[in-house]
């Protein structure tokens, strides 16, 4: 609930309260917004927190594919999902903030790319293999 409240406050500060007129641009708020992707304030289903600059984060599993399979990818750190318990507590401002940061529900293409990247990293002799 603390992170949901933080996202909500940041959403109101950076995007504005949806019930009021949006604020004018403020250099301080722009600096805050630009720094968010570098902060480890995005929890993953595995229990760790991560940064947005480390790769895409999704607010939910793709409804067109097996959720079980997607959570297996998430457990292998191949697919980065926010915990459903967190997402269910987000209000409008928090959801707007995450959307503005590019955090949205996964698509089949997102899941396929994550699975393929995982397989390439796991293949001996691949470019990703040290």
PDB file of C-alpha atoms in Angstrom:
ATOM      1  CA  UNK A   1       0.000   0.000   0.000  1.00  0.00           C
ATOM      2  CA  UNK A   2       2.936   2.319   0.573  1.00  0.00           C
ATOM      3  CA  UNK A   3       4.079   2.000  -3.039  1.00  0.00           C
ATOM      4  CA  UNK A   4       0.526   2.509  -4.300  1.00  0.00           C
ATOM      5  CA  UNK A   5       0.350   5.730  -2.254  1.00  0.00           C
ATOM      6  CA  UNK A   6       3.776   6.810  -3.539  1.00  0.00           C
ATOM      7  CA  UNK A   7       2.740   6.197  -7.157  1.00  0.00           C
ATOM      8  CA  UNK A   8      -0.471   8.124  -6.544  1.00  0.00           C
ATOM      9  CA  UNK A   9       1.351  11.122  -5.074  1.00  0.00           C
ATOM     10  CA  UNK A  10       3.912  11.107  -7.866  1.00  0.00           C
ATOM     11  CA  UNK A  11       1.119  10.833 -10.404  1.00  0.00           C
ATOM     12  CA  UNK A  12      -0.639  13.873  -8.970  1.00  0.00           C
ATOM     13  CA  UNK A  13       2.618  15.834  -8.821  1.00  0.00           C
ATOM     14  CA  UNK A  14       3.810  14.937 -12.304  1.00  0.00           C
ATOM     15  CA  UNK A  15       0.615  14.477 -14.281  1.00  0.00           C
ATOM     16  CA  UNK A  16      -1.841  16.454 -12.205  1.00  0.00           C
ATOM     17  CA  UNK A  17      -5.031  15.670 -10.379  1.00  0.00           C
ATOM     18  CA  UNK A  18      -7.567  14.406 -12.903  1.00  0.00           C
ATOM     19  CA  UNK A  19     -10.272  16.284 -10.994  1.00  0.00           C
ATOM     20  CA  UNK A  20      -8.556  19.670 -11.382  1.00  0.00           C
ATOM     21  CA  UNK A  21      -6.927  21.766 -14.083  1.00  0.00           C
ATOM     22  CA  UNK A  22      -3.461  20.417 -14.909  1.00  0.00           C
ATOM     23  CA  UNK A  23      -0.582  22.426 -13.465  1.00  0.00           C
ATOM     24  CA  UNK A  24       1.805  24.335 -15.682  1.00  0.00           C
ATOM     25  CA  UNK A  25       5.216  22.791 -16.376  1.00  0.00           C
ATOM     26  CA  UNK A  26       7.627  23.016 -13.472  1.00  0.00           C
ATOM     27  CA  UNK A  27      11.334  22.306 -13.916  1.00  0.00           C
ATOM     28  CA  UNK A  28      11.488  20.540 -10.532  1.00  0.00           C
ATOM     29  CA  UNK A  29       8.736  18.137 -11.516  1.00  0.00           C
ATOM     30  CA  UNK A  30      10.428  17.446 -14.841  1.00  0.00           C
ATOM     31  CA  UNK A  31      13.639  16.516 -13.003  1.00  0.00           C
ATOM     32  CA  UNK A  32      11.667  14.172 -10.737  1.00  0.00           C
ATOM     33  CA  UNK A  33       9.984  12.536 -13.722  1.00  0.00           C
ATOM     34  CA  UNK A  34      13.269  12.052 -15.545  1.00  0.00           C
ATOM     35  CA  UNK A  35      14.812  10.408 -12.482  1.00  0.00           C
ATOM     36  CA  UNK A  36      12.027   7.872 -11.839  1.00  0.00           C
ATOM     37  CA  UNK A  37      13.294   5.208 -14.291  1.00  0.00           C
ATOM     38  CA  UNK A  38      16.592   5.086 -12.393  1.00  0.00           C
ATOM     39  CA  UNK A  39      15.011   4.401  -8.987  1.00  0.00           C
ATOM     40  CA  UNK A  40      14.450   0.812  -7.774  1.00  0.00           C
ATOM     41  CA  UNK A  41      10.817   1.511  -6.837  1.00  0.00           C
ATOM     42  CA  UNK A  42       9.155  -1.096  -9.028  1.00  0.00           C
ATOM     43  CA  UNK A  43       8.508  -4.383  -7.185  1.00  0.00           C
ATOM     44  CA  UNK A  44       8.384  -7.585  -9.191  1.00  0.00           C
ATOM     45  CA  UNK A  45       6.338 -10.715  -8.585  1.00  0.00           C
ATOM     46  CA  UNK A  46       9.509 -12.446  -7.334  1.00  0.00           C
ATOM     47  CA  UNK A  47       9.757 -10.043  -4.393  1.00  0.00           C
ATOM     48  CA  UNK A  48      12.634  -7.850  -5.565  1.00  0.00           C
ATOM     49  CA  UNK A  49      12.489  -4.225  -6.632  1.00  0.00           C
ATOM     50  CA  UNK A  50      13.905  -3.070  -9.931  1.00  0.00           C
ATOM     51  CA  UNK A  51      14.506  -0.014 -12.062  1.00  0.00           C
ATOM     52  CA  UNK A  52      12.632   0.823 -15.226  1.00  0.00           C
ATOM     53  CA  UNK A  53      15.876   1.475 -17.108  1.00  0.00           C
ATOM     54  CA  UNK A  54      16.811  -2.200 -16.670  1.00  0.00           C
ATOM     55  CA  UNK A  55      14.088  -3.310 -19.092  1.00  0.00           C
ATOM     56  CA  UNK A  56      10.351  -3.353 -19.619  1.00  0.00           C
ATOM     57  CA  UNK A  57       8.009  -3.864 -16.690  1.00  0.00           C
ATOM     58  CA  UNK A  58       4.401  -4.938 -17.146  1.00  0.00           C
ATOM     59  CA  UNK A  59       1.412  -4.149 -14.962  1.00  0.00           C
ATOM     60  CA  UNK A  60      -0.292  -7.415 -15.768  1.00  0.00           C
ATOM     61  CA  UNK A  61      -0.003 -10.668 -17.605  1.00  0.00           C
ATOM     62  CA  UNK A  62      -1.281 -10.978 -21.162  1.00  0.00           C
ATOM     63  CA  UNK A  63      -4.882 -12.190 -21.083  1.00  0.00           C
ATOM     64  CA  UNK A  64      -4.481 -14.037 -24.388  1.00  0.00           C
ATOM     65  CA  UNK A  65      -1.801 -16.418 -23.095  1.00  0.00           C
ATOM     66  CA  UNK A  66      -1.434 -18.771 -20.143  1.00  0.00           C
ATOM     67  CA  UNK A  67      -0.884 -16.774 -16.948  1.00  0.00           C
ATOM     68  CA  UNK A  68       0.872 -19.768 -15.404  1.00  0.00           C
ATOM     69  CA  UNK A  69       3.449 -19.766 -18.213  1.00  0.00           C
ATOM     70  CA  UNK A  70       3.981 -16.014 -17.857  1.00  0.00           C
ATOM     71  CA  UNK A  71       4.531 -16.320 -14.106  1.00  0.00           C
ATOM     72  CA  UNK A  72       7.068 -19.095 -14.743  1.00  0.00           C
ATOM     73  CA  UNK A  73       8.938 -16.659 -17.025  1.00  0.00           C
ATOM     74  CA  UNK A  74       8.676 -14.038 -14.273  1.00  0.00           C
ATOM     75  CA  UNK A  75      10.134 -16.461 -11.704  1.00  0.00           C
ATOM     76  CA  UNK A  76      13.104 -17.003 -14.057  1.00  0.00           C
ATOM     77  CA  UNK A  77      13.610 -13.204 -14.227  1.00  0.00           C
ATOM     78  CA  UNK A  78      12.825 -13.324 -17.939  1.00  0.00           C
ATOM     79  CA  UNK A  79       9.558 -11.383 -17.719  1.00  0.00           C
ATOM     80  CA  UNK A  80       9.099  -8.488 -15.321  1.00  0.00           C
ATOM     81  CA  UNK A  81       5.607  -8.240 -13.817  1.00  0.00           C
ATOM     82  CA  UNK A  82       4.318  -6.018 -11.043  1.00  0.00           C
ATOM     83  CA  UNK A  83       2.583  -8.053  -8.328  1.00  0.00           C
ATOM     84  CA  UNK A  84      -1.186  -8.310  -8.903  1.00  0.00           C
ATOM     85  CA  UNK A  85      -1.757  -7.341  -5.258  1.00  0.00           C
ATOM     86  CA  UNK A  86      -0.039  -3.996  -5.908  1.00  0.00           C
ATOM     87  CA  UNK A  87      -1.763  -3.335  -9.232  1.00  0.00           C
ATOM     88  CA  UNK A  88      -5.197  -3.966  -7.681  1.00  0.00           C
ATOM     89  CA  UNK A  89      -4.609  -1.193  -5.115  1.00  0.00           C
ATOM     90  CA  UNK A  90      -3.623   1.530  -7.606  1.00  0.00           C
ATOM     91  CA  UNK A  91      -5.904   4.518  -8.059  1.00  0.00           C
ATOM     92  CA  UNK A  92      -6.343   6.655 -11.183  1.00  0.00           C
ATOM     93  CA  UNK A  93      -3.317   8.895 -10.576  1.00  0.00           C
ATOM     94  CA  UNK A  94      -1.027   5.952  -9.895  1.00  0.00           C
ATOM     95  CA  UNK A  95      -2.264   4.104 -12.980  1.00  0.00           C
ATOM     96  CA  UNK A  96      -1.746   7.216 -15.110  1.00  0.00           C
ATOM     97  CA  UNK A  97       1.806   7.548 -13.804  1.00  0.00           C
ATOM     98  CA  UNK A  98       2.680   3.944 -14.622  1.00  0.00           C
ATOM     99  CA  UNK A  99       1.106   4.269 -18.068  1.00  0.00           C
ATOM    100  CA  UNK A 100       3.096   7.457 -18.698  1.00  0.00           C
ATOM    101  CA  UNK A 101       6.242   5.521 -17.753  1.00  0.00           C
ATOM    102  CA  UNK A 102       5.395   2.810 -20.272  1.00  0.00           C
ATOM    103  CA  UNK A 103       4.229   0.216 -17.757  1.00  0.00           C
ATOM    104  CA  UNK A 104       1.154  -1.479 -19.216  1.00  0.00           C
ATOM    105  CA  UNK A 105      -0.450  -4.895 -19.542  1.00  0.00           C
ATOM    106  CA  UNK A 106       1.726  -7.288 -21.520  1.00  0.00           C
ATOM    107  CA  UNK A 107       0.876  -8.252 -25.074  1.00  0.00           C
ATOM    108  CA  UNK A 108       1.546 -11.605 -26.770  1.00  0.00           C
ATOM    109  CA  UNK A 109       4.518  -9.996 -28.536  1.00  0.00           C
ATOM    110  CA  UNK A 110       5.987  -8.843 -25.192  1.00  0.00           C
ATOM    111  CA  UNK A 111       5.714 -12.363 -23.759  1.00  0.00           C
ATOM    112  CA  UNK A 112       7.189 -13.958 -26.892  1.00  0.00           C
ATOM    113  CA  UNK A 113      10.128 -11.516 -26.875  1.00  0.00           C
ATOM    114  CA  UNK A 114      10.816 -12.251 -23.202  1.00  0.00           C
ATOM    115  CA  UNK A 115      10.692 -16.018 -23.790  1.00  0.00           C
ATOM    116  CA  UNK A 116      12.935 -15.779 -26.844  1.00  0.00           C
ATOM    117  CA  UNK A 117      15.458 -13.562 -25.024  1.00  0.00           C
ATOM    118  CA  UNK A 118      15.512 -16.090 -22.167  1.00  0.00           C
ATOM    119  CA  UNK A 119      16.177 -18.953 -24.573  1.00  0.00           C
ATOM    120  CA  UNK A 120      18.966 -17.039 -26.329  1.00  0.00           C
ATOM    121  CA  UNK A 121      20.647 -16.295 -22.973  1.00  0.00           C
ATOM    122  CA  UNK A 122      20.323 -19.955 -21.966  1.00  0.00           C
ATOM    123  CA  UNK A 123      21.776 -21.346 -25.205  1.00  0.00           C
ATOM    124  CA  UNK A 124      25.477 -22.279 -24.881  1.00  0.00           C
ATOM    125  CA  UNK A 125      27.608 -20.485 -27.422  1.00  0.00           C
ATOM    126  CA  UNK A 126      25.063 -17.753 -28.086  1.00  0.00           C
ATOM    127  CA  UNK A 127      26.115 -14.122 -28.252  1.00  0.00           C
ATOM    128  CA  UNK A 128      24.613 -13.642 -24.804  1.00  0.00           C
ATOM    129  CA  UNK A 129      26.591 -16.586 -23.364  1.00  0.00           C
ATOM    130  CA  UNK A 130      29.812 -15.316 -21.665  1.00  0.00           C
TER     131      UNK A 130
END
